[in-house]
PDB file of C-alpha atoms in Angstrom:
ATOM      1  CA  UNK A  72      29.769-191.516 -67.613  1.00  0.00           C
ATOM      2  CA  UNK A  73      28.550-193.139 -64.753  1.00  0.00           C
ATOM      3  CA  UNK A  74      24.979-192.242 -63.744  1.00  0.00           C
ATOM      4  CA  UNK A  75      22.068-191.595 -60.527  1.00  0.00           C
ATOM      5  CA  UNK A  76      19.481-194.579 -60.921  1.00  0.00           C
ATOM      6  CA  UNK A  77      16.468-193.995 -59.823  1.00  0.00           C
ATOM      7  CA  UNK A  78      13.781-197.409 -59.573  1.00  0.00           C
ATOM      8  CA  UNK A  79      10.690-197.559 -60.592  1.00  0.00           C
ATOM      9  CA  UNK A  80      10.518-194.605 -63.044  1.00  0.00           C
ATOM     10  CA  UNK A  81       6.810-194.599 -62.212  1.00  0.00           C
ATOM     11  CA  UNK A  82       4.605-195.916 -59.354  1.00  0.00           C
ATOM     12  CA  UNK A  83       1.365-195.742 -58.340  1.00  0.00           C
ATOM     13  CA  UNK A  84       0.135-196.288 -54.804  1.00  0.00           C
ATOM     14  CA  UNK A  85      -3.214-196.012 -53.219  1.00  0.00           C
ATOM     15  CA  UNK A  86      -3.704-192.978 -50.679  1.00  0.00           C
ATOM     16  CA  UNK A  87      -2.474-193.607 -47.146  1.00  0.00           C
ATOM     17  CA  UNK A  88       0.148-197.495 -48.672  1.00  0.00           C
ATOM     18  CA  UNK A  89       3.980-196.732 -48.016  1.00  0.00           C
ATOM     19  CA  UNK A  90       5.541-195.905 -50.614  1.00  0.00           C
ATOM     20  CA  UNK A  91       9.986-196.162 -51.005  1.00  0.00           C
ATOM     21  CA  UNK A  92      11.582-195.246 -54.071  1.00  0.00           C
ATOM     22  CA  UNK A  93      14.839-195.904 -54.351  1.00  0.00           C
ATOM     23  CA  UNK A  94      18.207-194.683 -56.234  1.00  0.00           C
ATOM     24  CA  UNK A  95      21.804-195.288 -56.374  1.00  0.00           C
ATOM     25  CA  UNK A  96      23.694-192.462 -56.550  1.00  0.00           C
ATOM     26  CA  UNK A  97      27.298-192.053 -58.706  1.00  0.00           C
ATOM     27  CA  UNK A  98      29.612-194.450 -56.601  1.00  0.00           C
ATOM     28  CA  UNK A  99      31.868-192.519 -55.449  1.00  0.00           C
ATOM     29  CA  UNK A 100      30.021-189.527 -54.451  1.00  0.00           C
ATOM     30  CA  UNK A 101      29.405-188.387 -50.682  1.00  0.00           C
ATOM     31  CA  UNK A 102      26.604-186.064 -50.680  1.00  0.00           C
ATOM     32  CA  UNK A 103      23.292-187.032 -51.553  1.00  0.00           C
ATOM     33  CA  UNK A 104      19.959-185.615 -52.773  1.00  0.00           C
ATOM     34  CA  UNK A 105      16.133-185.469 -52.774  1.00  0.00           C
ATOM     35  CA  UNK A 106      13.857-183.863 -54.414  1.00  0.00           C
ATOM     36  CA  UNK A 107      10.767-183.488 -56.005  1.00  0.00           C
ATOM     37  CA  UNK A 108       8.533-181.574 -58.205  1.00  0.00           C
ATOM     38  CA  UNK A 109       4.997-180.561 -59.070  1.00  0.00           C
ATOM     39  CA  UNK A 110       3.476-181.846 -62.603  1.00  0.00           C
ATOM     40  CA  UNK A 111       3.844-177.692 -64.082  1.00  0.00           C
ATOM     41  CA  UNK A 112       5.970-176.615 -60.981  1.00  0.00           C
ATOM     42  CA  UNK A 113       9.299-175.615 -60.032  1.00  0.00           C
ATOM     43  CA  UNK A 114      11.395-178.762 -58.638  1.00  0.00           C
ATOM     44  CA  UNK A 115      11.763-178.467 -54.920  1.00  0.00           C
ATOM     45  CA  UNK A 116      14.375-179.172 -52.622  1.00  0.00           C
ATOM     46  CA  UNK A 117      13.495-182.002 -49.668  1.00  0.00           C
ATOM     47  CA  UNK A 118      16.472-183.395 -48.055  1.00  0.00           C
ATOM     48  CA  UNK A 119      20.172-183.623 -48.009  1.00  0.00           C
ATOM     49  CA  UNK A 120      22.276-186.546 -46.544  1.00  0.00           C
ATOM     50  CA  UNK A 121      26.186-186.336 -45.859  1.00  0.00           C
ATOM     51  CA  UNK A 122      28.352-188.794 -43.257  1.00  0.00           C
ATOM     52  CA  UNK A 123      24.552-190.912 -43.228  1.00  0.00           C
ATOM     53  CA  UNK A 124      22.684-188.546 -41.464  1.00  0.00           C
ATOM     54  CA  UNK A 125      19.786-186.150 -43.144  1.00  0.00           C
ATOM     55  CA  UNK A 126      22.040-182.865 -42.996  1.00  0.00           C
ATOM     56  CA  UNK A 127      19.596-180.106 -43.769  1.00  0.00           C
ATOM     57  CA  UNK A 128      15.660-180.060 -45.348  1.00  0.00           C
ATOM     58  CA  UNK A 129      13.137-178.623 -46.191  1.00  0.00           C
ATOM     59  CA  UNK A 130       9.811-178.195 -44.451  1.00  0.00           C
ATOM     60  CA  UNK A 131       8.092-180.091 -47.221  1.00  0.00           C
ATOM     61  CA  UNK A 132      10.069-182.815 -45.471  1.00  0.00           C
ATOM     62  CA  UNK A 133       7.639-183.659 -42.312  1.00  0.00           C
ATOM     63  CA  UNK A 134       6.919-187.028 -39.696  1.00  0.00           C
ATOM     64  CA  UNK A 135       5.531-188.945 -43.441  1.00  0.00           C
ATOM     65  CA  UNK A 136       8.667-189.143 -44.776  1.00  0.00           C
ATOM     66  CA  UNK A 137      12.286-190.131 -44.072  1.00  0.00           C
ATOM     67  CA  UNK A 138      15.473-191.650 -46.169  1.00  0.00           C
ATOM     68  CA  UNK A 139      18.279-194.158 -45.148  1.00  0.00           C
ATOM     69  CA  UNK A 140      20.981-195.802 -46.866  1.00  0.00           C
ATOM     70  CA  UNK A 141      20.650-199.000 -45.977  1.00  0.00           C
ATOM     71  CA  UNK A 142      23.678-200.406 -48.072  1.00  0.00           C
ATOM     72  CA  UNK A 143      26.767-198.748 -50.064  1.00  0.00           C
ATOM     73  CA  UNK A 144      24.682-198.464 -53.122  1.00  0.00           C
ATOM     74  CA  UNK A 145      21.758-197.592 -52.000  1.00  0.00           C
ATOM     75  CA  UNK A 146      19.705-194.425 -50.810  1.00  0.00           C
ATOM     76  CA  UNK A 147      16.339-194.701 -49.910  1.00  0.00           C
ATOM     77  CA  UNK A 148      13.022-191.874 -49.960  1.00  0.00           C
ATOM     78  CA  UNK A 149      10.247-193.739 -47.678  1.00  0.00           C
ATOM     79  CA  UNK A 150       6.349-192.599 -47.967  1.00  0.00           C
ATOM     80  CA  UNK A 151       4.669-193.176 -45.137  1.00  0.00           C
ATOM     81  CA  UNK A 152       0.858-193.230 -45.464  1.00  0.00           C
ATOM     82  CA  UNK A 153       0.836-190.739 -48.872  1.00  0.00           C
ATOM     83  CA  UNK A 154      -1.769-188.337 -49.758  1.00  0.00           C
ATOM     84  CA  UNK A 155      -2.957-186.495 -53.000  1.00  0.00           C
ATOM     85  CA  UNK A 156      -0.767-183.784 -52.715  1.00  0.00           C
ATOM     86  CA  UNK A 157       2.542-186.402 -52.573  1.00  0.00           C
ATOM     87  CA  UNK A 158       1.553-186.876 -56.861  1.00  0.00           C
ATOM     88  CA  UNK A 159       5.030-185.604 -57.562  1.00  0.00           C
ATOM     89  CA  UNK A 160       8.277-186.446 -59.680  1.00  0.00           C
ATOM     90  CA  UNK A 161      10.667-187.040 -56.967  1.00  0.00           C
ATOM     91  CA  UNK A 162      13.925-187.163 -58.761  1.00  0.00           C
ATOM     92  CA  UNK A 163      17.328-187.817 -56.425  1.00  0.00           C
ATOM     93  CA  UNK A 164      20.430-186.405 -56.957  1.00  0.00           C
ATOM     94  CA  UNK A 165      24.311-186.994 -55.663  1.00  0.00           C
ATOM     95  CA  UNK A 166      27.262-184.646 -55.283  1.00  0.00           C
ATOM     96  CA  UNK A 167      30.791-185.455 -54.728  1.00  0.00           C
ATOM     97  CA  UNK A 168      31.563-182.230 -52.585  1.00  0.00           C
ATOM     98  CA  UNK A 169      28.706-179.480 -51.000  1.00  0.00           C
ATOM     99  CA  UNK A 170      29.591-176.586 -53.372  1.00  0.00           C
ATOM    100  CA  UNK A 171      30.345-179.466 -56.550  1.00  0.00           C
ATOM    101  CA  UNK A 172      27.428-179.654 -59.266  1.00  0.00           C
ATOM    102  CA  UNK A 173      25.115-182.492 -58.386  1.00  0.00           C
ATOM    103  CA  UNK A 174      24.395-185.070 -60.678  1.00  0.00           C
ATOM    104  CA  UNK A 175      19.943-185.992 -61.172  1.00  0.00           C
ATOM    105  CA  UNK A 176      18.563-189.704 -62.083  1.00  0.00           C
ATOM    106  CA  UNK A 177      15.695-189.794 -64.723  1.00  0.00           C
ATOM    107  CA  UNK A 178      13.314-189.207 -61.108  1.00  0.00           C
ATOM    108  CA  UNK A 179      10.514-191.206 -60.292  1.00  0.00           C
ATOM    109  CA  UNK A 180       6.561-190.310 -61.201  1.00  0.00           C
ATOM    110  CA  UNK A 181       4.623-191.039 -58.464  1.00  0.00           C
ATOM    111  CA  UNK A 182       1.158-190.985 -59.327  1.00  0.00           C
ATOM    112  CA  UNK A 183      -1.570-191.308 -55.685  1.00  0.00           C
ATOM    113  CA  UNK A 184      -5.092-192.772 -55.742  1.00  0.00           C
TER     114      UNK A 184
ATOM    115  CA  UNK B 242      16.303-167.348 -49.206  1.00  0.00           C
ATOM    116  CA  UNK B 243      18.495-167.028 -52.223  1.00  0.00           C
ATOM    117  CA  UNK B 244      15.357-165.736 -54.930  1.00  0.00           C
ATOM    118  CA  UNK B 245      15.825-166.882 -58.120  1.00  0.00           C
ATOM    119  CA  UNK B 246      14.527-165.329 -61.331  1.00  0.00           C
ATOM    120  CA  UNK B 247      14.039-166.245 -64.848  1.00  0.00           C
ATOM    121  CA  UNK B 248      13.173-164.775 -68.088  1.00  0.00           C
ATOM    122  CA  UNK B 249      11.545-165.141 -70.087  1.00  0.00           C
ATOM    123  CA  UNK B 250       9.224-167.277 -68.726  1.00  0.00           C
ATOM    124  CA  UNK B 251       8.373-168.743 -72.047  1.00  0.00           C
ATOM    125  CA  UNK B 252       9.994-168.226 -75.424  1.00  0.00           C
ATOM    126  CA  UNK B 253       8.857-169.265 -79.134  1.00  0.00           C
ATOM    127  CA  UNK B 254      10.908-169.579 -82.464  1.00  0.00           C
ATOM    128  CA  UNK B 255      12.206-170.983 -85.393  1.00  0.00           C
ATOM    129  CA  UNK B 256      14.172-173.713 -86.263  1.00  0.00           C
ATOM    130  CA  UNK B 257      17.977-171.924 -86.937  1.00  0.00           C
ATOM    131  CA  UNK B 258      17.392-168.994 -84.605  1.00  0.00           C
ATOM    132  CA  UNK B 259      19.408-167.802 -81.524  1.00  0.00           C
ATOM    133  CA  UNK B 260      18.308-167.480 -77.894  1.00  0.00           C
ATOM    134  CA  UNK B 261      19.213-165.917 -75.339  1.00  0.00           C
ATOM    135  CA  UNK B 262      18.045-167.172 -71.188  1.00  0.00           C
ATOM    136  CA  UNK B 263      18.337-165.174 -68.681  1.00  0.00           C
ATOM    137  CA  UNK B 264      18.731-165.948 -64.030  1.00  0.00           C
ATOM    138  CA  UNK B 265      19.202-163.536 -62.442  1.00  0.00           C
ATOM    139  CA  UNK B 266      19.584-164.376 -58.109  1.00  0.00           C
ATOM    140  CA  UNK B 267      19.811-162.280 -54.702  1.00  0.00           C
ATOM    141  CA  UNK B 268      22.891-163.787 -53.246  1.00  0.00           C
ATOM    142  CA  UNK B 269      26.261-164.223 -53.924  1.00  0.00           C
ATOM    143  CA  UNK B 270      26.722-168.487 -54.680  1.00  0.00           C
ATOM    144  CA  UNK B 271      28.840-172.038 -54.632  1.00  0.00           C
ATOM    145  CA  UNK B 272      27.412-173.477 -57.899  1.00  0.00           C
ATOM    146  CA  UNK B 273      25.380-172.018 -60.449  1.00  0.00           C
ATOM    147  CA  UNK B 274      23.744-175.112 -62.424  1.00  0.00           C
ATOM    148  CA  UNK B 275      21.342-175.418 -66.042  1.00  0.00           C
ATOM    149  CA  UNK B 276      19.224-177.435 -66.412  1.00  0.00           C
ATOM    150  CA  UNK B 277      17.055-178.722 -69.454  1.00  0.00           C
ATOM    151  CA  UNK B 278      14.113-180.844 -69.023  1.00  0.00           C
ATOM    152  CA  UNK B 279      13.110-182.775 -71.821  1.00  0.00           C
ATOM    153  CA  UNK B 280       9.532-183.617 -72.492  1.00  0.00           C
ATOM    154  CA  UNK B 281       9.464-187.026 -70.745  1.00  0.00           C
ATOM    155  CA  UNK B 282      10.826-184.348 -67.842  1.00  0.00           C
ATOM    156  CA  UNK B 283      14.628-185.586 -67.180  1.00  0.00           C
ATOM    157  CA  UNK B 284      16.695-182.649 -65.680  1.00  0.00           C
ATOM    158  CA  UNK B 285      19.771-183.081 -68.150  1.00  0.00           C
ATOM    159  CA  UNK B 286      22.614-181.305 -66.790  1.00  0.00           C
ATOM    160  CA  UNK B 287      24.033-179.047 -69.726  1.00  0.00           C
ATOM    161  CA  UNK B 288      26.290-176.092 -67.838  1.00  0.00           C
ATOM    162  CA  UNK B 289      28.334-176.335 -63.997  1.00  0.00           C
ATOM    163  CA  UNK B 290      29.460-172.613 -63.716  1.00  0.00           C
ATOM    164  CA  UNK B 291      29.122-170.291 -60.907  1.00  0.00           C
ATOM    165  CA  UNK B 292      31.588-167.936 -62.493  1.00  0.00           C
ATOM    166  CA  UNK B 293      32.567-167.200 -65.838  1.00  0.00           C
ATOM    167  CA  UNK B 294      32.267-168.888 -69.388  1.00  0.00           C
ATOM    168  CA  UNK B 295      31.829-172.109 -71.073  1.00  0.00           C
ATOM    169  CA  UNK B 296      30.878-173.410 -74.509  1.00  0.00           C
ATOM    170  CA  UNK B 297      28.906-176.863 -75.267  1.00  0.00           C
ATOM    171  CA  UNK B 298      28.466-177.311 -79.067  1.00  0.00           C
ATOM    172  CA  UNK B 299      25.733-174.917 -79.674  1.00  0.00           C
ATOM    173  CA  UNK B 300      24.736-173.983 -76.067  1.00  0.00           C
ATOM    174  CA  UNK B 301      26.878-171.499 -73.838  1.00  0.00           C
ATOM    175  CA  UNK B 302      26.828-169.984 -71.005  1.00  0.00           C
ATOM    176  CA  UNK B 303      28.352-167.046 -68.349  1.00  0.00           C
ATOM    177  CA  UNK B 304      27.555-165.519 -65.250  1.00  0.00           C
ATOM    178  CA  UNK B 305      28.709-162.559 -63.650  1.00  0.00           C
ATOM    179  CA  UNK B 306      28.815-163.577 -60.160  1.00  0.00           C
ATOM    180  CA  UNK B 307      29.252-160.132 -58.877  1.00  0.00           C
ATOM    181  CA  UNK B 308      26.281-158.897 -60.323  1.00  0.00           C
ATOM    182  CA  UNK B 309      24.080-162.108 -59.830  1.00  0.00           C
ATOM    183  CA  UNK B 310      23.052-163.164 -63.035  1.00  0.00           C
ATOM    184  CA  UNK B 311      23.555-165.804 -66.263  1.00  0.00           C
ATOM    185  CA  UNK B 312      22.930-166.360 -69.122  1.00  0.00           C
ATOM    186  CA  UNK B 313      22.555-169.118 -71.519  1.00  0.00           C
ATOM    187  CA  UNK B 314      22.681-168.672 -75.393  1.00  0.00           C
ATOM    188  CA  UNK B 315      21.445-171.101 -77.899  1.00  0.00           C
ATOM    189  CA  UNK B 316      22.848-170.971 -80.816  1.00  0.00           C
ATOM    190  CA  UNK B 317      20.579-172.294 -84.261  1.00  0.00           C
ATOM    191  CA  UNK B 318      17.918-174.202 -82.310  1.00  0.00           C
ATOM    192  CA  UNK B 319      16.492-177.485 -83.219  1.00  0.00           C
ATOM    193  CA  UNK B 320      13.101-178.986 -82.224  1.00  0.00           C
ATOM    194  CA  UNK B 321      14.909-181.371 -80.206  1.00  0.00           C
ATOM    195  CA  UNK B 322      15.912-178.343 -78.115  1.00  0.00           C
ATOM    196  CA  UNK B 323      12.607-177.949 -76.868  1.00  0.00           C
ATOM    197  CA  UNK B 324      11.436-178.479 -72.860  1.00  0.00           C
ATOM    198  CA  UNK B 325      11.789-176.001 -69.833  1.00  0.00           C
ATOM    199  CA  UNK B 326      15.400-174.635 -68.873  1.00  0.00           C
ATOM    200  CA  UNK B 327      16.064-174.095 -65.296  1.00  0.00           C
ATOM    201  CA  UNK B 328      18.475-172.320 -63.483  1.00  0.00           C
ATOM    202  CA  UNK B 329      19.789-173.516 -60.076  1.00  0.00           C
ATOM    203  CA  UNK B 330      22.053-171.652 -57.618  1.00  0.00           C
ATOM    204  CA  UNK B 331      23.167-173.537 -54.488  1.00  0.00           C
ATOM    205  CA  UNK B 332      23.774-170.417 -51.330  1.00  0.00           C
ATOM    206  CA  UNK B 333      24.849-170.640 -48.122  1.00  0.00           C
ATOM    207  CA  UNK B 334      23.315-173.952 -47.737  1.00  0.00           C
ATOM    208  CA  UNK B 335      23.712-177.501 -49.616  1.00  0.00           C
ATOM    209  CA  UNK B 336      19.848-177.217 -51.852  1.00  0.00           C
ATOM    210  CA  UNK B 337      20.261-176.386 -54.546  1.00  0.00           C
ATOM    211  CA  UNK B 338      17.360-173.427 -55.076  1.00  0.00           C
ATOM    212  CA  UNK B 339      15.490-173.881 -58.512  1.00  0.00           C
ATOM    213  CA  UNK B 340      14.031-170.413 -60.383  1.00  0.00           C
ATOM    214  CA  UNK B 341      10.343-171.491 -62.245  1.00  0.00           C
ATOM    215  CA  UNK B 342      11.949-172.361 -65.490  1.00  0.00           C
ATOM    216  CA  UNK B 343      11.948-171.255 -68.768  1.00  0.00           C
ATOM    217  CA  UNK B 344       9.606-172.691 -71.188  1.00  0.00           C
ATOM    218  CA  UNK B 345      11.036-173.128 -75.035  1.00  0.00           C
ATOM    219  CA  UNK B 346       9.316-174.558 -78.271  1.00  0.00           C
ATOM    220  CA  UNK B 347      11.173-174.187 -81.218  1.00  0.00           C
ATOM    221  CA  UNK B 348       8.934-175.022 -84.376  1.00  0.00           C
ATOM    222  CA  UNK B 349       9.987-177.009 -87.355  1.00  0.00           C
TER     223      UNK B 349
END
């Protein structure tokens, strides 16, 4: 069964550094998402992306965050200047259409020191 | 926005027992999914169930959209069922709104 893949599985970064999290969505899917989960808390929506542009974003997704689909397969989340509170598990998801099931990757655990 | 409430927050079972997890929501939904988050943090998709009933092995789920709740049934629980179970909904937008989860511990 096709799956969403995320790299790296764990990223450790110094505060203030830029970090790029990478995702390869399922190939025929058109909608892409990023979510995050701070340790011990619920999963929170960050951003959705469709037709090469952001379709929705949360208040968490401020100017430090950006997303890109640089080619036909990758979908990236960039955090420009990381803060301690950015430490979390970041999940990428994709769906064939809106209102269809979202399929999640295994996540990238981001640790900011 | 849409509100999601899951109950109970914690559940401890002996292996072999059955359980029912509940998800209440505040508005009509276009998408409802149940996930199992295992001890490694992976989110495993269990059911896509905006309405009706589905079964997959020892697990089944029912959503009564008109009454705004969904139930996840786990029968003959095993230690590998331990983890956190999340209900997540999509209302009028594309994003999934997650509940706080039910933490299930199955003891041998």
